[in-house]
Tab-separated table of C-alpha atoms and ligand atoms in Angstrom:
chain	number	residue	atom	x	y	z
A	1	GLY	CA	41.316	0.998	27.239
A	2	ASN	CA	38.479	-1.210	28.322
A	3	LYS	CA	39.620	-4.157	30.373
A	4	ASN	CA	38.151	-7.626	30.532
A	5	VAL	CA	37.874	-9.238	33.926
A	6	GLN	CA	36.848	-12.837	34.546
A	7	ALA	CA	35.883	-13.321	38.161
A	8	LYS	CA	34.699	-16.190	40.277
A	9	LEU	CA	31.788	-15.239	42.520
A	10	VAL	CA	30.356	-17.491	45.224
A	11	LEU	CA	27.061	-17.286	47.110
A	12	LEU	CA	26.900	-18.767	50.609
A	13	GLY	CA	24.200	-18.815	53.252
A	14	ASP	CA	21.638	-20.908	55.040
A	15	MET	CA	19.204	-23.065	53.091
A	16	GLY	CA	16.185	-21.236	51.788
A	17	THR	CA	17.636	-17.732	52.126
A	18	GLY	CA	17.269	-17.112	48.385
A	19	LYS	CA	20.743	-17.635	46.902
A	20	THR	CA	19.454	-19.378	43.763
A	21	SER	CA	16.610	-16.892	43.486
A	22	LEU	CA	18.998	-13.912	43.565
A	23	VAL	CA	21.143	-15.457	40.838
A	24	LEU	CA	18.146	-16.354	38.663
A	25	ARG	CA	16.758	-12.834	39.073
A	26	PHE	CA	20.097	-11.405	37.956
A	27	VAL	CA	20.904	-13.869	35.163
A	28	LYS	CA	17.428	-14.573	33.749
A	29	GLY	CA	15.117	-11.966	35.248
A	30	GLN	CA	13.009	-14.774	36.674
A	31	PHE	CA	11.607	-15.616	40.116
A	32	PHE	CA	9.861	-18.807	41.261
A	33	GLU	CA	7.727	-19.025	44.409
A	34	TYR	CA	8.659	-22.720	44.609
A	35	GLN	CA	12.355	-22.682	43.851
A	36	GLU	CA	13.866	-26.124	44.456
A	37	SER	CA	16.641	-26.487	47.001
A	38	THR	CA	20.080	-26.699	45.384
A	39	ILE	CA	21.967	-29.994	45.505
A	40	GLY	CA	25.737	-29.544	45.846
A	41	ALA	CA	26.085	-26.343	43.836
A	42	ALA	CA	24.871	-24.754	40.629
A	43	PHE	CA	26.959	-22.834	38.104
A	44	PHE	CA	25.896	-19.766	36.125
A	45	THR	CA	27.696	-17.218	33.974
A	46	GLN	CA	26.783	-13.637	33.248
A	47	VAL	CA	28.556	-10.741	31.578
A	48	LEU	CA	28.200	-7.197	32.878
A	49	SER	CA	29.528	-4.231	30.927
A	50	LEU	CA	30.617	-1.150	32.812
A	51	ASN	CA	32.183	1.947	31.268
A	52	GLU	CA	35.601	0.985	32.577
A	53	ALA	CA	35.505	-2.811	32.153
A	54	THR	CA	33.602	-5.863	31.052
A	55	ILE	CA	33.149	-8.343	33.858
A	56	LYS	CA	32.478	-12.003	33.121
A	57	PHE	CA	31.090	-13.619	36.231
A	58	ASP	CA	31.523	-17.312	36.929
A	59	ILE	CA	28.895	-17.735	39.630
A	60	TRP	CA	28.838	-20.648	42.060
A	61	ASP	CA	25.506	-20.897	43.836
A	62	THR	CA	26.169	-23.260	46.743
A	63	ALA	CA	23.657	-25.467	48.536
A	64	GLY	CA	22.710	-24.172	51.973
A	65	GLN	CA	21.784	-27.490	53.528
A	66	GLU	CA	24.203	-28.381	56.318
A	67	ARG	CA	25.097	-31.739	54.767
A	68	TYR	CA	26.839	-29.834	51.928
A	69	HIS	CA	28.901	-27.615	54.212
A	70	SER	CA	32.109	-29.588	53.652
A	71	LEU	CA	31.928	-28.869	49.904
A	72	ALA	CA	31.919	-25.090	50.372
A	73	PRO	CA	35.723	-24.544	50.317
A	74	MET	CA	35.830	-25.938	46.772
A	75	TYR	CA	33.558	-23.102	45.727
A	76	TYR	CA	34.969	-20.193	47.717
A	77	ARG	CA	38.612	-21.111	47.081
A	78	GLY	CA	39.927	-18.768	44.408
A	79	ALA	CA	36.793	-16.638	44.479
A	80	ALA	CA	37.269	-12.905	43.941
A	81	ALA	CA	33.957	-12.032	45.559
A	82	ALA	CA	31.497	-13.684	47.921
A	83	VAL	CA	27.891	-12.857	48.699
A	84	VAL	CA	26.737	-14.142	52.090
A	85	VAL	CA	22.955	-14.244	52.138
A	86	TYR	CA	20.494	-14.270	55.018
A	87	ASP	CA	16.725	-14.028	55.160
A	88	ILE	CA	15.390	-11.013	57.100
A	89	THR	CA	12.554	-13.209	58.450
A	90	SER	CA	14.978	-15.682	60.087
A	91	MET	CA	17.325	-14.822	62.955
A	92	ASP	CA	18.876	-18.294	62.569
A	93	SER	CA	19.862	-17.446	59.013
A	94	PHE	CA	21.544	-14.242	60.250
A	95	VAL	CA	23.500	-16.245	62.851
A	96	ARG	CA	24.487	-18.674	60.093
A	97	ALA	CA	25.559	-15.789	57.844
A	98	LYS	CA	27.949	-14.562	60.549
A	99	LYS	CA	29.465	-18.056	60.718
A	100	TRP	CA	30.051	-17.972	56.958
A	101	VAL	CA	31.727	-14.587	57.242
A	102	GLN	CA	34.044	-15.953	59.973
A	103	GLU	CA	34.892	-18.977	57.850
A	104	LEU	CA	35.676	-16.758	54.845
A	105	GLN	CA	37.789	-14.423	56.986
A	106	ARG	CA	39.808	-17.398	58.220
A	107	GLN	CA	39.997	-19.535	55.114
A	108	GLY	CA	38.980	-17.453	52.094
A	109	ASN	CA	41.176	-15.515	49.718
A	110	PRO	CA	42.658	-12.608	51.727
A	111	ASN	CA	41.633	-10.119	49.000
A	112	LEU	CA	38.094	-11.483	48.864
A	113	ILE	CA	35.463	-8.807	48.339
A	114	MET	CA	32.584	-9.695	50.653
A	115	PHE	CA	28.955	-8.663	50.428
A	116	LEU	CA	26.176	-9.270	52.922
A	117	ALA	CA	22.743	-9.563	51.306
A	118	ALA	CA	19.732	-9.291	53.618
A	119	ASN	CA	17.241	-10.981	51.313
A	120	LYS	CA	13.434	-11.254	51.289
A	121	ALA	CA	13.159	-7.541	52.065
A	122	ASP	CA	9.649	-7.709	50.562
A	123	LEU	CA	8.527	-9.629	53.693
A	124	GLU	CA	8.682	-6.565	55.955
A	125	GLU	CA	5.747	-7.739	58.100
A	126	LYS	CA	7.682	-10.923	59.011
A	127	ARG	CA	10.996	-9.195	59.663
A	128	LYS	CA	13.105	-10.647	62.522
A	129	VAL	CA	16.463	-9.006	61.734
A	130	ALA	CA	16.481	-5.202	61.902
A	131	VAL	CA	18.145	-3.345	59.040
A	132	GLU	CA	20.489	-1.697	61.573
A	133	GLU	CA	21.655	-5.097	62.893
A	134	GLY	CA	22.733	-6.198	59.435
A	135	GLU	CA	24.294	-2.824	58.655
A	136	GLN	CA	26.208	-2.719	61.930
A	137	TYR	CA	27.580	-6.238	61.522
A	138	ALA	CA	28.601	-5.478	57.932
A	139	SER	CA	30.389	-2.246	58.801
A	140	ASP	CA	32.166	-3.897	61.754
A	141	ASN	CA	33.461	-6.592	59.406
A	142	GLY	CA	34.215	-4.602	56.276
A	143	LEU	CA	31.374	-6.051	54.218
A	144	VAL	CA	29.202	-4.245	51.715
A	145	PHE	CA	25.601	-4.458	52.922
A	146	LEU	CA	22.431	-4.433	50.845
A	147	GLU	CA	18.843	-5.377	51.601
A	148	THR	CA	17.556	-7.287	48.580
A	149	SER	CA	14.491	-9.059	47.290
A	150	ALA	CA	14.748	-11.654	44.560
A	151	LYS	CA	10.963	-11.526	44.433
A	152	SER	CA	10.498	-7.784	43.850
A	153	ALA	CA	13.976	-7.387	42.272
A	154	GLN	CA	14.857	-4.722	44.857
A	155	ASN	CA	18.630	-4.092	44.822
A	156	VAL	CA	19.421	-7.266	42.855
A	157	ASN	CA	21.019	-5.587	39.827
A	158	GLU	CA	22.564	-3.058	42.211
A	159	LEU	CA	24.215	-5.905	44.137
A	160	PHE	CA	25.867	-7.405	41.060
A	161	TYR	CA	26.785	-3.980	39.627
A	162	GLU	CA	28.432	-3.032	42.897
A	163	ILE	CA	30.411	-6.295	42.858
A	164	ALA	CA	31.405	-5.660	39.232
A	165	LYS	CA	32.542	-2.118	40.018
A	166	ARG	CA	34.745	-3.316	42.846
A	167	LEU	CA	36.201	-6.110	40.716
A	168	ALA	CA	36.956	-3.604	37.951
A	169	LYS	CA	38.972	-1.558	40.465
A	170	ALA	CA	40.739	-4.526	42.049
B	201	GTP	P1	19.198	-23.734	49.145
B	201	GTP	O1	19.441	-24.116	47.717
B	201	GTP	O2	18.427	-24.757	49.896
B	201	GTP	O3	20.439	-23.329	49.855
B	201	GTP	O4	18.232	-22.409	49.109
B	201	GTP	P2	18.487	-20.982	48.462
B	201	GTP	O5	19.218	-20.118	49.414
B	201	GTP	O6	19.075	-21.110	47.095
B	201	GTP	O7	17.002	-20.396	48.375
B	201	GTP	P3	16.023	-20.423	47.112
B	201	GTP	O8	16.465	-19.427	46.101
B	201	GTP	O9	15.849	-21.825	46.681
B	201	GTP	O10	14.701	-19.845	47.783
B	201	GTP	C1	14.034	-20.515	48.847
B	201	GTP	C2	12.593	-20.069	48.886
B	201	GTP	O11	12.511	-18.687	49.215
B	201	GTP	C3	11.858	-20.227	47.529
B	201	GTP	O12	10.543	-20.658	47.781
B	201	GTP	C4	11.866	-18.821	46.948
B	201	GTP	O13	10.751	-18.555	46.127
B	201	GTP	C5	11.798	-17.962	48.219
B	201	GTP	N1	12.476	-16.670	48.035
B	201	GTP	C6	13.732	-16.442	47.590
B	201	GTP	N2	14.008	-15.135	47.568
B	201	GTP	C7	12.891	-14.500	48.022
B	201	GTP	C8	12.560	-13.130	48.246
B	201	GTP	O14	13.344	-12.195	48.028
B	201	GTP	N3	11.306	-12.875	48.750
B	201	GTP	C9	10.422	-13.863	49.020
B	201	GTP	N4	9.222	-13.507	49.496
B	201	GTP	N5	10.697	-15.168	48.828
B	201	GTP	C10	11.922	-15.479	48.326
């Protein structure tokens, strides 16, 4: 029969990488050029129906500003899946993403399904992080890698569908 899965999903990554924008694109189909920086964290829900299961996502969109770092464990604790986001136009954000992955590997749920989203893929002319760099890091660390754009919607539904499919199997 069809199973129902409720799953906590957390987004982590440097400020301004597009975490809120990815969630708003997925949940509401919207994008804002001037998206305000998140304070603390924001909570969203969305239901995705697959053939094999219905997934109800409880999504925690964390604030990327460093002053909120100490709050992060509250949001990734108990999470079934995590999306670590960087901005392809910022090498610093890629370095920060790797730090998040290390923190999750050390302190996250051992069965955590981890995704690496290389966001702002629409800004190809400003790219600082090569696709291959992201891919290589992801495969070395057992992460699912996708280049996304909250602006153009590239790979955004695919990202959440892929998470849902893995949660349905878990
Ligand atoms: P914090 O809440 O500070 O952690 O930021 P965030 O990671 O949630 O980023 P947010 O979604 O607020 O986006 C930051 C800025 O980047 C906003 O001005 C967005 O419009 C822009 N942005 C987000 N995603 C994309 C994208 O895929 N392409 C482009 N060109 N801009 C984007």
